[in-house]
Coordinates of C-alpha atoms in Angstrom, one line a residue:
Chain A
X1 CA 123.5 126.5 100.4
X2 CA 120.1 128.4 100.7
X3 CA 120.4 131.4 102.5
X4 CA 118.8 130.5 106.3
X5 CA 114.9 132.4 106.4
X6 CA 115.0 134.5 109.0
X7 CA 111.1 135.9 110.7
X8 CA 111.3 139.6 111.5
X9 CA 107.4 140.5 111.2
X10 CA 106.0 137.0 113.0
X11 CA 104.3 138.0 116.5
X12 CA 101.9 136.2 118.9
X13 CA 99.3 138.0 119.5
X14 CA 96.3 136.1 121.5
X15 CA 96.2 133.7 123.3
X16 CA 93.0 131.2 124.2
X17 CA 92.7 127.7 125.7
X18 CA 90.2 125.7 128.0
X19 CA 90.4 124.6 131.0
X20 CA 91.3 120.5 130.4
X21 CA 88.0 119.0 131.1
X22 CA 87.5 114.6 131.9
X23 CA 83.7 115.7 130.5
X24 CA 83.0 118.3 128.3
X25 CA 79.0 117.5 128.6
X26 CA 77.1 118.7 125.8
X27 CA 79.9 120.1 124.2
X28 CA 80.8 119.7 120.5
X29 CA 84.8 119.8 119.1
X30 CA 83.6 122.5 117.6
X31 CA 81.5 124.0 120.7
X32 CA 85.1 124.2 122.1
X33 CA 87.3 125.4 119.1
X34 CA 85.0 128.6 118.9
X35 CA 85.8 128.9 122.8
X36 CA 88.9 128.9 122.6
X37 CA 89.0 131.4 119.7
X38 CA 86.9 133.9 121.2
X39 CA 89.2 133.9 124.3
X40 CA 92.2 134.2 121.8
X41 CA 90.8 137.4 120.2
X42 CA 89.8 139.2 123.3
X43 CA 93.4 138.4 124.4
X44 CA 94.6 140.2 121.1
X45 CA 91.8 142.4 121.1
X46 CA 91.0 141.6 117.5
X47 CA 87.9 141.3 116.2
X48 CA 86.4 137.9 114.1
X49 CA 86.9 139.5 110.5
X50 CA 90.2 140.6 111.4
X51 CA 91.1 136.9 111.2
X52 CA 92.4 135.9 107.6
X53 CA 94.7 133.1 107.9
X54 CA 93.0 129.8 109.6
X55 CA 95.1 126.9 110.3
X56 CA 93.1 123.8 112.3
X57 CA 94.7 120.7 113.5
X58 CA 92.6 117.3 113.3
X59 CA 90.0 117.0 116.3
X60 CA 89.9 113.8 118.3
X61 CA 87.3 111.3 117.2
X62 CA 85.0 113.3 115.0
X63 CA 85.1 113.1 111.5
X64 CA 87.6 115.4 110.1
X65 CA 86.4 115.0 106.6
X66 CA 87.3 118.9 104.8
X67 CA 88.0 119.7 109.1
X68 CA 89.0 123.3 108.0
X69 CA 86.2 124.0 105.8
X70 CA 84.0 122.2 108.8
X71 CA 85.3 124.9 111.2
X72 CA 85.3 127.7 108.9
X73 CA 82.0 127.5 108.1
X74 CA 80.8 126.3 112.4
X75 CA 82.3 129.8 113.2
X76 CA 81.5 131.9 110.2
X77 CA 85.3 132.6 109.6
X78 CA 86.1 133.7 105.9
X79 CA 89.9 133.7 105.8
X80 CA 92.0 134.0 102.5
X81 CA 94.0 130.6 103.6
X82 CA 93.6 128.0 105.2
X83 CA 94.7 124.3 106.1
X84 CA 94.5 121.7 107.8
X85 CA 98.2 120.4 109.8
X86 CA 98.0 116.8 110.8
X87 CA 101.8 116.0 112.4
X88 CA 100.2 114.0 114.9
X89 CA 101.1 115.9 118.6
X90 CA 103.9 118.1 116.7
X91 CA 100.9 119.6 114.8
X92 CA 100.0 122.6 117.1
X93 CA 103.4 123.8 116.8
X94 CA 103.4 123.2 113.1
X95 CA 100.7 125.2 112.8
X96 CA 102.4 128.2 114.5
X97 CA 105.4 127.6 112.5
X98 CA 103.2 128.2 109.1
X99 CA 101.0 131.3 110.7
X100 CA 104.5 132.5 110.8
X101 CA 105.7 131.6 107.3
X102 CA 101.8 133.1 106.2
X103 CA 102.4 136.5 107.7
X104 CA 106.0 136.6 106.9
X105 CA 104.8 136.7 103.2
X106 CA 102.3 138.6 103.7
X107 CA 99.8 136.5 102.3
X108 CA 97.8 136.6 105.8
X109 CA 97.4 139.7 108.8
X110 CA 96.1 137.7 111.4
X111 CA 96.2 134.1 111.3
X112 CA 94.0 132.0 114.0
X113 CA 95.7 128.6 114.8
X114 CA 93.3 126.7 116.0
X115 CA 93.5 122.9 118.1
X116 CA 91.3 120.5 120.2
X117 CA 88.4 118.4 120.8
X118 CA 86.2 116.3 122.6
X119 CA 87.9 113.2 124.1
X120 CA 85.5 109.9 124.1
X121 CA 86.7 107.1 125.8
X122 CA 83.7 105.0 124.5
X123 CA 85.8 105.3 120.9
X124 CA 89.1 105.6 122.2
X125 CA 89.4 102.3 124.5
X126 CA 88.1 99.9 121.4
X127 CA 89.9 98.1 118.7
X128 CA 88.3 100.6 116.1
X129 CA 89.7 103.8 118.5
X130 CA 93.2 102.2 118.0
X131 CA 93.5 101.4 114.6
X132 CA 92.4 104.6 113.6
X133 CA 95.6 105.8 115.0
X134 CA 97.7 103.2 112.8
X135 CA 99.6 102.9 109.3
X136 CA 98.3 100.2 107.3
X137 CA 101.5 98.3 108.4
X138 CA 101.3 98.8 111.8
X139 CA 97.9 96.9 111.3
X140 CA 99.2 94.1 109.1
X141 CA 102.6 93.2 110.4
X142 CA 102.4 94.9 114.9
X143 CA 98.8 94.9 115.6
X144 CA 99.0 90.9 115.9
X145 CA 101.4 91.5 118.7
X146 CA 99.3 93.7 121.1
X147 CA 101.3 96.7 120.9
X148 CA 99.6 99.4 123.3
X149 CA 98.7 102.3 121.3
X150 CA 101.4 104.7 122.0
X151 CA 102.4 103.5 125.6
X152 CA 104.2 100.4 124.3
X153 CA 105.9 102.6 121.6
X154 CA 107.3 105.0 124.3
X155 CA 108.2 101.8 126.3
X156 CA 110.8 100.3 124.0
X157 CA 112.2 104.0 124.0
X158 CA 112.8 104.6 128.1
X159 CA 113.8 100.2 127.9
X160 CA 116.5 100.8 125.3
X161 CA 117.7 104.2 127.3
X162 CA 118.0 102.3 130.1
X163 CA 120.1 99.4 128.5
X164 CA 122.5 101.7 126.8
X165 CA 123.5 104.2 129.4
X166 CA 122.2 103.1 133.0
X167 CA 119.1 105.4 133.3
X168 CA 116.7 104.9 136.2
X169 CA 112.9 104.8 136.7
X170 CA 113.9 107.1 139.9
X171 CA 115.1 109.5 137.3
X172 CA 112.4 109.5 134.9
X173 CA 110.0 110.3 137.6
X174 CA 112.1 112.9 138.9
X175 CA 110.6 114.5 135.4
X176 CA 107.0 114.4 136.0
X177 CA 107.6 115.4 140.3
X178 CA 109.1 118.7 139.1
X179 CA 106.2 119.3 136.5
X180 CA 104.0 118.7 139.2
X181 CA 105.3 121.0 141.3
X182 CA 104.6 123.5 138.6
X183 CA 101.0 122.4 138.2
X184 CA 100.6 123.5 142.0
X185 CA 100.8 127.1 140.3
X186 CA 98.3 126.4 137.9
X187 CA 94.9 126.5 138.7
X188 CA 93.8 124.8 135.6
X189 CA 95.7 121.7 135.6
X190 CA 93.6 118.5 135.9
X191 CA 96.2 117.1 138.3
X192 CA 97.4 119.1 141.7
X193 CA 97.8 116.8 144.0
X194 CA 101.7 117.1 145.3
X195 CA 103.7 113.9 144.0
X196 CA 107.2 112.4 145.1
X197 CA 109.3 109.7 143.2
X198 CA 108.7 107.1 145.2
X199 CA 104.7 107.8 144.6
X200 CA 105.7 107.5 140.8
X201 CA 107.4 104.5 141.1
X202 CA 104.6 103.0 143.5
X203 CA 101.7 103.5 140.8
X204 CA 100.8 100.8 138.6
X205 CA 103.7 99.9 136.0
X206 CA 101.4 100.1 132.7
X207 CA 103.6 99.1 130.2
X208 CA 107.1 98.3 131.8
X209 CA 109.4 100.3 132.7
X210 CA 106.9 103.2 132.2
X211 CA 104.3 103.9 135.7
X212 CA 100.5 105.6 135.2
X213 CA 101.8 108.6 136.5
X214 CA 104.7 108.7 133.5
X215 CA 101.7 108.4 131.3
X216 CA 99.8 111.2 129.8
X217 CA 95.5 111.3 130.4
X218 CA 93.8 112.1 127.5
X219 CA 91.0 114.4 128.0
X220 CA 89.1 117.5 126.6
X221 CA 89.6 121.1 126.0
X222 CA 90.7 123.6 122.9
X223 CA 93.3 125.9 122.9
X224 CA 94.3 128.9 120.1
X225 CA 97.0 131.3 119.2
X226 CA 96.5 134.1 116.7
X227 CA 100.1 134.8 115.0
X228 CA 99.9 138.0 113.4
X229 CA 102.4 140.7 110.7
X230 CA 104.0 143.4 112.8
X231 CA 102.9 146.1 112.6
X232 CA 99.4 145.0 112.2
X233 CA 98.8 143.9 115.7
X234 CA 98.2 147.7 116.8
X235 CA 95.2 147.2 118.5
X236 CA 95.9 144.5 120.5
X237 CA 96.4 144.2 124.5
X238 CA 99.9 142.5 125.5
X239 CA 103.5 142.5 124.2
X240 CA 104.2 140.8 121.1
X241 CA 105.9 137.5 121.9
X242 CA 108.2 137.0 118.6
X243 CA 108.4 133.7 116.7
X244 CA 112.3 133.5 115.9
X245 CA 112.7 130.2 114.3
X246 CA 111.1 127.0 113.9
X247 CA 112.7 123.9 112.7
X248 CA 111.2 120.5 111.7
X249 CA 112.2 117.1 110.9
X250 CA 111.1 113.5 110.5
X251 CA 112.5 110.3 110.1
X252 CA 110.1 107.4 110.2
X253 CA 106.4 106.6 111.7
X254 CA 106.1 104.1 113.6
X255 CA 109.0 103.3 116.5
X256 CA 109.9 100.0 115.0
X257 CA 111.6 101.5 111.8
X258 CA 113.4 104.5 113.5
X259 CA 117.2 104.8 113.0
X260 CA 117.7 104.8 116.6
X261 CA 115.5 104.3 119.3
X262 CA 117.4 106.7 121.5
X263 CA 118.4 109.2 119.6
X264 CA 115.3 111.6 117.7
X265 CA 114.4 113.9 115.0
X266 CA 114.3 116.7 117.6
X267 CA 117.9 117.4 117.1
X268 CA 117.6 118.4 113.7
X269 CA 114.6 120.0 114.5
X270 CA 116.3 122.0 116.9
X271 CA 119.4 122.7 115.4
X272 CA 117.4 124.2 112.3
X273 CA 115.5 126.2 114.8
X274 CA 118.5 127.6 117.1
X275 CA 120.1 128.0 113.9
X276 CA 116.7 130.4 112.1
X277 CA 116.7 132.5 115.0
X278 CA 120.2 132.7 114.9
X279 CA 121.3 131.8 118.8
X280 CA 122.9 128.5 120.7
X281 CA 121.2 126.1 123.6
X282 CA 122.8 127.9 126.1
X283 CA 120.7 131.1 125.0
X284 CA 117.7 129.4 126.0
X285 CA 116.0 130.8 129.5
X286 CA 113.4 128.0 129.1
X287 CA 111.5 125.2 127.6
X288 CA 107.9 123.8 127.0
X289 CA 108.9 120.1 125.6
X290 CA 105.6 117.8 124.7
X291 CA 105.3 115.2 127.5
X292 CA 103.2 112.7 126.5
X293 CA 105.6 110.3 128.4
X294 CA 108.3 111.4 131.2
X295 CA 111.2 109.4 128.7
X296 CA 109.9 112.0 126.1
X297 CA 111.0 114.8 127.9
X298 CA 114.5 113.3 129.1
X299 CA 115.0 112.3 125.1
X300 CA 114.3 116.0 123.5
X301 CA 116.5 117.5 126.8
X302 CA 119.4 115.0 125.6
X303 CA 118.0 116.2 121.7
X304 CA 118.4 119.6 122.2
X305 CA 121.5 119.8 123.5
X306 CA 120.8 120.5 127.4
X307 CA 123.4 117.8 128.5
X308 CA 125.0 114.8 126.3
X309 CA 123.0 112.1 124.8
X310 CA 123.1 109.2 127.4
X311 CA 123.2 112.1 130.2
X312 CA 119.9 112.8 130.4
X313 CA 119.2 110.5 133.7
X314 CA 121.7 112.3 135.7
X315 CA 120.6 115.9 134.3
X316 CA 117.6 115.6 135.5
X317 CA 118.0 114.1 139.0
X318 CA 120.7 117.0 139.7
X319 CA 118.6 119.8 137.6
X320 CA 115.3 121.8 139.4
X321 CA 113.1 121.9 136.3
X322 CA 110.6 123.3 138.4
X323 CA 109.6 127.3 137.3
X324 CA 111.8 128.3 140.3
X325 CA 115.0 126.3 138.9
X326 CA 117.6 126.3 136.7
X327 CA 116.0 125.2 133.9
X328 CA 112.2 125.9 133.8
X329 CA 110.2 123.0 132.0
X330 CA 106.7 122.7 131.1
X331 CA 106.0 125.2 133.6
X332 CA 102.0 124.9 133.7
X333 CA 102.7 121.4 134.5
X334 CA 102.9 119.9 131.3
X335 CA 100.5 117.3 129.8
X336 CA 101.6 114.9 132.5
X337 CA 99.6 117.4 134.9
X338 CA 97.3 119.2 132.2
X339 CA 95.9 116.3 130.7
X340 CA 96.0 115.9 126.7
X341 CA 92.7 117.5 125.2
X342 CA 94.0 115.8 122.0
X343 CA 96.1 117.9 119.4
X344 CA 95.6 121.5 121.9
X345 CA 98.0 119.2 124.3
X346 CA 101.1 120.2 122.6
X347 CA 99.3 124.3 121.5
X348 CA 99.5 124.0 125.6
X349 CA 103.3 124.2 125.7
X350 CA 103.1 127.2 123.0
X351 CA 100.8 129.2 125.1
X352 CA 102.5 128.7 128.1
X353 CA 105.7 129.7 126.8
X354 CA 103.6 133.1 125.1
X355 CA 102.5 133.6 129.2
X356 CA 106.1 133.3 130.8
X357 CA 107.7 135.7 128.1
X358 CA 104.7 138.0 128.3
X359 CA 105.4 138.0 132.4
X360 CA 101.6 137.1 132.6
X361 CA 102.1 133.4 133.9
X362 CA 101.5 134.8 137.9
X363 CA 102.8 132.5 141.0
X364 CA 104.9 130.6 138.5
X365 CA 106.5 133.2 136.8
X366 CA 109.7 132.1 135.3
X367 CA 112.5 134.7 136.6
X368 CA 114.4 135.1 133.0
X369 CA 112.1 135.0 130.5
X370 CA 114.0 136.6 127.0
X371 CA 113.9 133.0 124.8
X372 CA 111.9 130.3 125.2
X373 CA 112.0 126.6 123.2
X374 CA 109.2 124.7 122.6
X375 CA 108.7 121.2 121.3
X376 CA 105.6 119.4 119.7
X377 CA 106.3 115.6 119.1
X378 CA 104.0 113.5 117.2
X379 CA 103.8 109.7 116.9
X380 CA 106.3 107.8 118.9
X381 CA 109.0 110.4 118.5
X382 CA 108.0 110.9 114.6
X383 CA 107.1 114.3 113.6
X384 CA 109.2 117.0 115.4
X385 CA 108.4 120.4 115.2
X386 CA 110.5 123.0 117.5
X387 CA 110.0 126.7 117.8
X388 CA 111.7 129.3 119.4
X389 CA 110.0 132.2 120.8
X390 CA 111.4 135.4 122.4
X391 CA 110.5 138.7 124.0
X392 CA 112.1 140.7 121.6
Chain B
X1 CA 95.0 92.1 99.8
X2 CA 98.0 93.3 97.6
X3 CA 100.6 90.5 96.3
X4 CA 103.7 92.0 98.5
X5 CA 101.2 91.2 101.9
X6 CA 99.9 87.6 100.5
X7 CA 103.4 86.3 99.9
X8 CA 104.1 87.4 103.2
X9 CA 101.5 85.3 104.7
X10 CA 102.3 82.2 102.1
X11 CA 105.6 82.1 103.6
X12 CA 104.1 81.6 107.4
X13 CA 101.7 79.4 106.4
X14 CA 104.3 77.2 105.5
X15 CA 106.9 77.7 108.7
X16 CA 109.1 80.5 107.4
X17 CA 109.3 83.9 107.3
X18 CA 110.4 85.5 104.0
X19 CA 112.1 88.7 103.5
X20 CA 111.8 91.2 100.6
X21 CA 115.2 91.6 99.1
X22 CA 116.0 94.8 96.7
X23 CA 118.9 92.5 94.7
X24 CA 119.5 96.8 93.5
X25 CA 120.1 98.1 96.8
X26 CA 121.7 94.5 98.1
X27 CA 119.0 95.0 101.6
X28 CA 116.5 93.2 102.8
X29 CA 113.3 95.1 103.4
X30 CA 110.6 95.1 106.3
X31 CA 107.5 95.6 106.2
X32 CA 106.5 94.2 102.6
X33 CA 105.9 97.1 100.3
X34 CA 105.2 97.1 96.5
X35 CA 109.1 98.8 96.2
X36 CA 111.8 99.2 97.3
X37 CA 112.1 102.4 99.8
X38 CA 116.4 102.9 99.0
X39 CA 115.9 103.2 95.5
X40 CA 111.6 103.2 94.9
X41 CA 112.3 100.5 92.0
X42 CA 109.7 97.4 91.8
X43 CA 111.5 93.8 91.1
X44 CA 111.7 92.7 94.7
X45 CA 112.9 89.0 95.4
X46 CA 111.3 87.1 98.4
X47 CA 113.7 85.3 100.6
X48 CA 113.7 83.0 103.2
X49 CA 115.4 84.5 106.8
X50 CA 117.3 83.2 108.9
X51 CA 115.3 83.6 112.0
X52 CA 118.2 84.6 114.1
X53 CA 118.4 88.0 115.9
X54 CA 118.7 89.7 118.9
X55 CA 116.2 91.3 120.9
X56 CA 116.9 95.2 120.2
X57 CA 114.2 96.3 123.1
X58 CA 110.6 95.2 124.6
X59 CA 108.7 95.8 127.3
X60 CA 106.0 93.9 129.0
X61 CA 102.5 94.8 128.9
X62 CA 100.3 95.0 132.1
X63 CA 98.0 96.6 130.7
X64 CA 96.4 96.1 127.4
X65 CA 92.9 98.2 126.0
X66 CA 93.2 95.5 123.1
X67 CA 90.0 93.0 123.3
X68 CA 92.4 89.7 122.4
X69 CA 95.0 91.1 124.5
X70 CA 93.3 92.5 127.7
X71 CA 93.4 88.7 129.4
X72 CA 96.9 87.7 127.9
X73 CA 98.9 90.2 130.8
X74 CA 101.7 90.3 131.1
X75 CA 103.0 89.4 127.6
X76 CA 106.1 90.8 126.5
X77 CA 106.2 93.0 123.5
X78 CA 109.5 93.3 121.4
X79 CA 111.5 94.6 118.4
X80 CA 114.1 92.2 117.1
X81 CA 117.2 92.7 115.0
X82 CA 117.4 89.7 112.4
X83 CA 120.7 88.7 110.7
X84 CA 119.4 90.0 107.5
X85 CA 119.7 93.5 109.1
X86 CA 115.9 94.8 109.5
X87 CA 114.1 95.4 112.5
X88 CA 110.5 93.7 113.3
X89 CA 107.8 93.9 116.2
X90 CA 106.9 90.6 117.9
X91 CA 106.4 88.6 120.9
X92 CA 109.2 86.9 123.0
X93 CA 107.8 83.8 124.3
X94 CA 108.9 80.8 126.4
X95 CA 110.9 83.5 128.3
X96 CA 110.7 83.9 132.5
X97 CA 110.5 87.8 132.7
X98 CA 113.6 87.8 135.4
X99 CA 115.5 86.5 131.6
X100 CA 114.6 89.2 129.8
X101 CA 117.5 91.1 128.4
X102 CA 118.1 93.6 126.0
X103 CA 120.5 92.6 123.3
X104 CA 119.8 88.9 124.4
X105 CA 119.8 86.9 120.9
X106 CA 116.4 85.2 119.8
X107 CA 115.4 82.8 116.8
X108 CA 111.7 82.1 115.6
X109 CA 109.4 80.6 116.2
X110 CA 105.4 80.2 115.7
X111 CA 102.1 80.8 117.6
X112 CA 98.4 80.5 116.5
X113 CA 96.5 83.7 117.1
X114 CA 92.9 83.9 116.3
X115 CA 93.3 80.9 114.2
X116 CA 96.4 82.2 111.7
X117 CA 99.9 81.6 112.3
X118 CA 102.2 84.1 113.7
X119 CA 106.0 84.3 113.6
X120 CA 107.3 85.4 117.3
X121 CA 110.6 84.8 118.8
X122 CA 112.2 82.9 121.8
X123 CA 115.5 82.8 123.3
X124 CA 117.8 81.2 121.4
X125 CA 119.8 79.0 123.7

């Protein structure tokens, strides 16, 4: 067996992101990327050409033909790497994962991970927006069927869930009620308005058994993290947040040719990352899971190891997942309160996880804040990514 | 279109629904590819199913972005289990939604959509 890789030198060391925006008016993709960056170097107090490592994740709807070299060259960065990660919503997490395995070798300093775009609803609402999200066999052989985008995907998911082991749309709500409670603290979610289960339940059922408000909004904004070699960060502004371990794992594309419906990548993913940074679940103080559907977040919970798979109803009607609880999740709200500026939805778990262990995330500070785990999940439970973070 | 995707097609247009079979591997294979995905070796055989199943999961559709779709709601939106052990996405039709049940076995059937035949499923009674 290969020895396990273990990061030592891997450090957060800005943070950036944009308020989620419904319009973005004359805004480009790009327009918001450099935003976003700009913010994330202040936040490090790094300057432009200190950046060498640039790692991009696919934009929206633009044309992401050579998307690297496009933003590279919008910005007038000239790093000694850089790539392009397209995981689907695991691939702002992926990109943090190889900004860590960059500066761990040394082959980068700073490296500037960088996610979001402009949503258009014009393109994403029409037959073109949707197939441009498909396989070539999801367009042949499920396309004829109406399948609806992702919602129908996630459907099947909370529908089997519910057959196999008795789990209720009250408890799936209970999910998205906490994160909005923790999106009251958040000035920049796109949703504050206080909800309660039988709200959730009472909104329109989109694709049965999942509600709108179980649904995630797309919408605009940009977010970036520089990851940086200790002990170059000297001139920069906050305690480093550590990246301990990261693990990965993938079993299929689209949701009708997974082994299990129930049952997802994201506990190998999670087990290799518990097991990089060398510590168990229990060791966790708190986690940013990618909520593009409230039956995502019960599935990684179950994934992960918080409570037994088939539990996951009953752990979250009897756990507070709010930041004041026992088990903080999604603390900024989540995408279910953020909104989903495309791929920078799921860099918004990693920066809010870089907040609570900094101590920097205000009225909804976290009270221990040591390790944090966070999730990115692309596809219909596809591409898993998992990271953990720590203070030390 | 690439012969693995035609013959799947042939078979509809003529009432069935054929399988790709690796006779290596002993499985049957869905979606159509140009190998097999157990052992990546060409030589697949076409065979007819059996159109039995069971209905692994669905969920019905209220509301559908999709232009042929948007004034179908509610349809009902499925993954079966065939026989031959591979998992599909279809339709469940000729089903009252307070019927619907997971695990709830299904054989085939056919609709026409857009003018080309499609295999869906209904309860088998």
């Amino acid at each position: 067996m290969l020895a396990v890789f273990k990061p030592h030198n891997a450090v957060i060391t800005g943070i950036g992101e944009l308020k989620p925006s419904m319009d973005a008016g004359d805004k480009t993709s790009l327009d918001l990327l450099g935003e976003a960056a700009a913010l994330a170097l202040l936040d490090a107090g790094l300057h432009k050409t200190d950046i060498d490592g640039l790692l991009v994740t696919p934009p929206s709807e633009d044309s992401y033909f050579l998307w690297p070299s496009q933003v590279a060259e919008y910005l007038q960065f000239s790093p000694v790497f850089m790539n392009m990660v397209e995981l689907g919503g695991a691939s702002a997490a992926a990109t943090i994962a190889r900004a860590a395995l960059l500066v761990e070798t040394g082959i980068c300093r700073h490296c500037l991970c960088l996610s979001g775009g402009i949503w258009d609803k014009h393109v994403f609402n029409t037959l073109e927006g949707k197939m441009a999200v498909m396989s070539q066999a999801e367009i042949d052989y499920d396309l004829p069927y109406g399948p609806m985008g992702f919602n129908s995907g996630y459907a099947l998911i909370a529908r089997r869930h519910m057959h196999e082991y008795g789990t209720t749309p009250e408890q799936l709500a209970k999910i998205v009620v906490d994160q909005r409670s923790n999106a009251l603290a958040n000035p920049d979610a796109l949703f504050r308005k206080p909800i309660t289960v039988a709200d959730v339940l009472s909104s329109p059922l989109i694709v049965d058994p999942l509600h709108l408000l179980e649904i995630v909004r797309p919408c605009s904004g940009a977010a970036a993290v520089i990851v940086s070699r200790l002990p170059a960060y000297a001139g920069t502004n906050h305690d480093p947040v550590y990246v301990r371990g990261f693990g990965e794992a993938y079993t299929h594309n689209s949701i009708a040719y997974a082994p299990s419906l129930t049952t997802s990548p994201i506990k190998l993913a999670s087990r290799r990352a518990l097991q990089m940074a060398g510590i168990e679940v229990k060791d966790i103080d708190f986690v940013a899971l990618y909520d593009c559907y409230t039956i995502t977040v019960l599935i990684s919970l179950e994934d992960i190891g918080f409570c037994a798979k088939g539990e996951g109803g009953r752990f979250v009607e009897n756990t507070d997942l709010t930041y004041a609880g026992s088990l903080p999740c999604n603390t900024h709200g989540g995408q279910l309160s953020c909104g989903q500026p495309s791929f920078a939805g799921g860099m918004s778990h990693v920066t809010e996880a870089a907040r609570q262990l900094r101590g920097e995330a205000g009225a909804r500070q976290v009270r221990k804040n040591r390790r944090a785990l966070v999730n990115g999940n692309g596809g219909v439970m596809s591409t898993q990514c998992c990271l953990i973070l720590g203070r030390e | 279109m690439a012969d693995d995707r035609q013959t799947y097609w042939q078979y509809i247009s003529t009432g069935k629904l054929g399988l790709q079979f690796c006779p290596a591997c002993q499985k049957h294979i869905f979606y159509p590819r140009g190998l097999c995905p157990h052992c990546l070796q060409s030589g697949l055989e076409w065979k007819e199913a059996t159109g039995r199943g069971v209905l692994y999961s669905y969920t019905i559709v209220h509301v559908s972005a999709l232009p042929d779709f948007s004034s179908e709601t509610p349809y009902i939106y499925v993954l079966v289990d065939l026989d031959e052990g591979v998992r599909i996405p279809s339709n469940l039709i000729d089903c009252h939604l307070d019927d619907l049940k997971v695990g709830m076995p299904v054989k085939l059937d056919f609709i026409e959509r857009q003018g080309k035949d499609l295999p869906v499923f209904k309860p088998a009674i």
